[in-house]
Amino acid sequence: MLIPSVFKKSVLLPSVLFVALSHSASATEAPEIKRTVLLQQNVTLPSPNVNGKVVRVSFPQGVKTPRHTHEGPGPRYVVKGTLQVVEGDKTGIYSEGEVFWETGQSMTVENIGGEPAELIIFEMGPVH
């Protein structure tokens, strides 16, 4: 069966435009997801029953915590500012966007930056 060339063009053009437009629309609607591991640590848990917490801590400029411990180990993420962490015999300085691992040893945290600081604590401790 022969189809007139005028009819072919009128059917083909809208189809090509639809495919082209839908491709570009879907490319902008679904950006690629980027996944970056910031910190990885193997952990031996003392029990299968663990209480996981996520805590935001604000440190005013110049403040230093007394020596203390947390219920459990976990990663810590600096949201803003600069913190000096003394844990056991190790000292680390961490700034915005950095992640570090806290073991649960006795520690102090001091805001050594010129602005308030914030820290997100991901803690794994015993269930009470």
PDB file of C-alpha atoms in Angstrom:
ATOM      1  CA  MET A   1       0.000   0.000   0.000  1.00  0.00           C
ATOM      2  CA  LEU A   2       1.318   3.380  -0.975  1.00  0.00           C
ATOM      3  CA  ILE A   3       1.031   6.320   1.427  1.00  0.00           C
ATOM      4  CA  PRO A   4       1.188   9.798  -0.071  1.00  0.00           C
ATOM      5  CA  SER A   5       4.419  11.611   0.848  1.00  0.00           C
ATOM      6  CA  VAL A   6       2.483  14.604   2.276  1.00  0.00           C
ATOM      7  CA  PHE A   7       0.752  12.269   4.759  1.00  0.00           C
ATOM      8  CA  LYS A   8       4.098  10.623   5.674  1.00  0.00           C
ATOM      9  CA  LYS A   9       5.643  14.005   6.491  1.00  0.00           C
ATOM     10  CA  SER A  10       2.657  15.172   8.552  1.00  0.00           C
ATOM     11  CA  VAL A  11       2.687  11.970  10.649  1.00  0.00           C
ATOM     12  CA  LEU A  12       6.473  11.674  10.916  1.00  0.00           C
ATOM     13  CA  LEU A  13       7.262  15.241  11.987  1.00  0.00           C
ATOM     14  CA  PRO A  14       5.027  15.291  15.111  1.00  0.00           C
ATOM     15  CA  SER A  15       6.373  11.862  16.108  1.00  0.00           C
ATOM     16  CA  VAL A  16      10.001  12.999  15.803  1.00  0.00           C
ATOM     17  CA  LEU A  17       9.259  16.189  17.757  1.00  0.00           C
ATOM     18  CA  PHE A  18       7.469  14.227  20.502  1.00  0.00           C
ATOM     19  CA  VAL A  19      10.405  11.814  20.911  1.00  0.00           C
ATOM     20  CA  ALA A  20      12.972  14.646  20.900  1.00  0.00           C
ATOM     21  CA  LEU A  21      11.047  16.760  23.401  1.00  0.00           C
ATOM     22  CA  SER A  22      10.245  13.875  25.731  1.00  0.00           C
ATOM     23  CA  HIS A  23      13.923  12.836  25.768  1.00  0.00           C
ATOM     24  CA  SER A  24      15.140  16.315  26.721  1.00  0.00           C
ATOM     25  CA  ALA A  25      12.397  16.720  29.341  1.00  0.00           C
ATOM     26  CA  SER A  26      13.218  13.422  31.002  1.00  0.00           C
ATOM     27  CA  ALA A  27      16.933  14.281  31.058  1.00  0.00           C
ATOM     28  CA  THR A  28      16.252  17.442  33.063  1.00  0.00           C
ATOM     29  CA  GLU A  29      13.684  15.772  35.343  1.00  0.00           C
ATOM     30  CA  ALA A  30      15.964  12.919  36.432  1.00  0.00           C
ATOM     31  CA  PRO A  31      19.454  14.218  37.240  1.00  0.00           C
ATOM     32  CA  GLU A  32      22.088  11.636  38.000  1.00  0.00           C
ATOM     33  CA  ILE A  33      22.388  10.705  41.674  1.00  0.00           C
ATOM     34  CA  LYS A  34      25.951  10.920  42.992  1.00  0.00           C
ATOM     35  CA  ARG A  35      26.924   8.738  45.951  1.00  0.00           C
ATOM     36  CA  THR A  36      30.188   9.340  47.848  1.00  0.00           C
ATOM     37  CA  VAL A  37      31.304   7.354  50.886  1.00  0.00           C
ATOM     38  CA  LEU A  38      32.621   9.924  53.375  1.00  0.00           C
ATOM     39  CA  LEU A  39      33.673   7.483  56.089  1.00  0.00           C
ATOM     40  CA  GLN A  40      33.594   3.738  56.587  1.00  0.00           C
ATOM     41  CA  GLN A  41      34.297   1.894  59.827  1.00  0.00           C
ATOM     42  CA  ASN A  42      33.838  -1.745  60.830  1.00  0.00           C
ATOM     43  CA  VAL A  43      32.042  -1.990  64.170  1.00  0.00           C
ATOM     44  CA  THR A  44      31.650  -4.923  66.532  1.00  0.00           C
ATOM     45  CA  LEU A  45      28.466  -4.395  68.485  1.00  0.00           C
ATOM     46  CA  PRO A  46      28.177  -5.801  72.008  1.00  0.00           C
ATOM     47  CA  SER A  47      24.532  -6.725  71.460  1.00  0.00           C
ATOM     48  CA  PRO A  48      22.083  -7.222  68.594  1.00  0.00           C
ATOM     49  CA  ASN A  49      19.913  -4.595  70.324  1.00  0.00           C
ATOM     50  CA  VAL A  50      21.364  -1.188  69.544  1.00  0.00           C
ATOM     51  CA  ASN A  51      19.840   2.242  70.063  1.00  0.00           C
ATOM     52  CA  GLY A  52      20.746   4.436  67.087  1.00  0.00           C
ATOM     53  CA  LYS A  53      20.548   8.217  67.516  1.00  0.00           C
ATOM     54  CA  VAL A  54      21.142  11.227  65.325  1.00  0.00           C
ATOM     55  CA  VAL A  55      21.818  14.367  67.392  1.00  0.00           C
ATOM     56  CA  ARG A  56      22.585  17.955  66.306  1.00  0.00           C
ATOM     57  CA  VAL A  57      24.924  19.773  68.707  1.00  0.00           C
ATOM     58  CA  SER A  58      25.520  23.542  68.589  1.00  0.00           C
ATOM     59  CA  PHE A  59      28.794  24.961  69.944  1.00  0.00           C
ATOM     60  CA  PRO A  60      28.897  28.719  70.609  1.00  0.00           C
ATOM     61  CA  GLN A  61      32.100  30.474  69.571  1.00  0.00           C
ATOM     62  CA  GLY A  62      35.018  29.612  71.916  1.00  0.00           C
ATOM     63  CA  VAL A  63      33.163  26.996  73.995  1.00  0.00           C
ATOM     64  CA  LYS A  64      34.926  23.808  75.154  1.00  0.00           C
ATOM     65  CA  THR A  65      33.156  20.780  76.571  1.00  0.00           C
ATOM     66  CA  PRO A  66      34.368  19.150  79.777  1.00  0.00           C
ATOM     67  CA  ARG A  67      35.937  15.691  79.389  1.00  0.00           C
ATOM     68  CA  HIS A  68      33.068  13.279  78.655  1.00  0.00           C
ATOM     69  CA  THR A  69      32.021  10.074  76.883  1.00  0.00           C
ATOM     70  CA  HIS A  70      29.022   9.138  74.752  1.00  0.00           C
ATOM     71  CA  GLU A  71      26.915   6.005  74.955  1.00  0.00           C
ATOM     72  CA  GLY A  72      28.505   4.562  71.862  1.00  0.00           C
ATOM     73  CA  PRO A  73      30.787   5.039  68.876  1.00  0.00           C
ATOM     74  CA  GLY A  74      29.802   6.505  65.545  1.00  0.00           C
ATOM     75  CA  PRO A  75      30.508   8.936  62.750  1.00  0.00           C
ATOM     76  CA  ARG A  76      30.395  12.674  63.354  1.00  0.00           C
ATOM     77  CA  TYR A  77      29.690  15.252  60.621  1.00  0.00           C
ATOM     78  CA  VAL A  78      30.684  18.925  60.964  1.00  0.00           C
ATOM     79  CA  VAL A  79      27.843  21.024  59.557  1.00  0.00           C
ATOM     80  CA  LYS A  80      29.592  24.362  60.098  1.00  0.00           C
ATOM     81  CA  GLY A  81      32.531  25.871  61.943  1.00  0.00           C
ATOM     82  CA  THR A  82      35.821  24.340  63.100  1.00  0.00           C
ATOM     83  CA  LEU A  83      36.122  21.929  66.014  1.00  0.00           C
ATOM     84  CA  GLN A  84      39.152  20.539  67.826  1.00  0.00           C
ATOM     85  CA  VAL A  85      38.457  17.047  69.151  1.00  0.00           C
ATOM     86  CA  VAL A  86      40.743  15.455  71.740  1.00  0.00           C
ATOM     87  CA  GLU A  87      39.821  11.785  72.173  1.00  0.00           C
ATOM     88  CA  GLY A  88      42.135   9.587  74.202  1.00  0.00           C
ATOM     89  CA  ASP A  89      45.651  10.593  73.110  1.00  0.00           C
ATOM     90  CA  LYS A  90      44.609  11.800  69.620  1.00  0.00           C
ATOM     91  CA  THR A  91      43.811  15.369  68.585  1.00  0.00           C
ATOM     92  CA  GLY A  92      41.981  16.221  65.365  1.00  0.00           C
ATOM     93  CA  ILE A  93      40.760  19.464  63.848  1.00  0.00           C
ATOM     94  CA  TYR A  94      37.653  19.182  61.696  1.00  0.00           C
ATOM     95  CA  SER A  95      35.886  21.833  59.608  1.00  0.00           C
ATOM     96  CA  GLU A  96      32.620  22.188  57.719  1.00  0.00           C
ATOM     97  CA  GLY A  97      31.855  19.157  55.537  1.00  0.00           C
ATOM     98  CA  GLU A  98      34.352  16.837  57.234  1.00  0.00           C
ATOM     99  CA  VAL A  99      33.498  13.540  58.888  1.00  0.00           C
ATOM    100  CA  PHE A 100      35.355  11.753  61.666  1.00  0.00           C
ATOM    101  CA  TRP A 101      34.860   8.585  63.723  1.00  0.00           C
ATOM    102  CA  GLU A 102      34.391   8.819  67.460  1.00  0.00           C
ATOM    103  CA  THR A 103      35.309   5.631  69.328  1.00  0.00           C
ATOM    104  CA  GLY A 104      33.529   6.371  72.602  1.00  0.00           C
ATOM    105  CA  GLN A 105      36.693   7.115  74.595  1.00  0.00           C
ATOM    106  CA  SER A 106      36.889  10.051  77.006  1.00  0.00           C
ATOM    107  CA  MET A 107      37.022  13.277  74.986  1.00  0.00           C
ATOM    108  CA  THR A 108      36.690  17.055  74.762  1.00  0.00           C
ATOM    109  CA  VAL A 109      35.394  19.174  71.877  1.00  0.00           C
ATOM    110  CA  GLU A 110      36.313  22.826  71.442  1.00  0.00           C
ATOM    111  CA  ASN A 111      35.001  25.351  68.939  1.00  0.00           C
ATOM    112  CA  ILE A 112      38.243  26.927  67.713  1.00  0.00           C
ATOM    113  CA  GLY A 113      36.678  28.840  64.810  1.00  0.00           C
ATOM    114  CA  GLY A 114      35.503  32.413  64.720  1.00  0.00           C
ATOM    115  CA  GLU A 115      31.791  31.525  64.525  1.00  0.00           C
ATOM    116  CA  PRO A 116      29.269  29.136  66.080  1.00  0.00           C
ATOM    117  CA  ALA A 117      29.794  25.497  65.040  1.00  0.00           C
ATOM    118  CA  GLU A 118      27.381  22.609  64.524  1.00  0.00           C
ATOM    119  CA  LEU A 119      28.018  18.887  64.633  1.00  0.00           C
ATOM    120  CA  ILE A 120      25.748  15.970  63.722  1.00  0.00           C
ATOM    121  CA  ILE A 121      26.383  12.919  65.923  1.00  0.00           C
ATOM    122  CA  PHE A 122      25.353   9.479  64.666  1.00  0.00           C
ATOM    123  CA  GLU A 123      25.562   7.358  67.803  1.00  0.00           C
ATOM    124  CA  MET A 124      25.132   3.617  68.360  1.00  0.00           C
ATOM    125  CA  GLY A 125      24.620   2.717  72.008  1.00  0.00           C
ATOM    126  CA  PRO A 126      23.027   0.078  74.184  1.00  0.00           C
ATOM    127  CA  VAL A 127      19.254  -0.172  74.464  1.00  0.00           C
ATOM    128  CA  HIS A 128      18.058   0.926  77.927  1.00  0.00           C
TER     129      HIS A 128
END
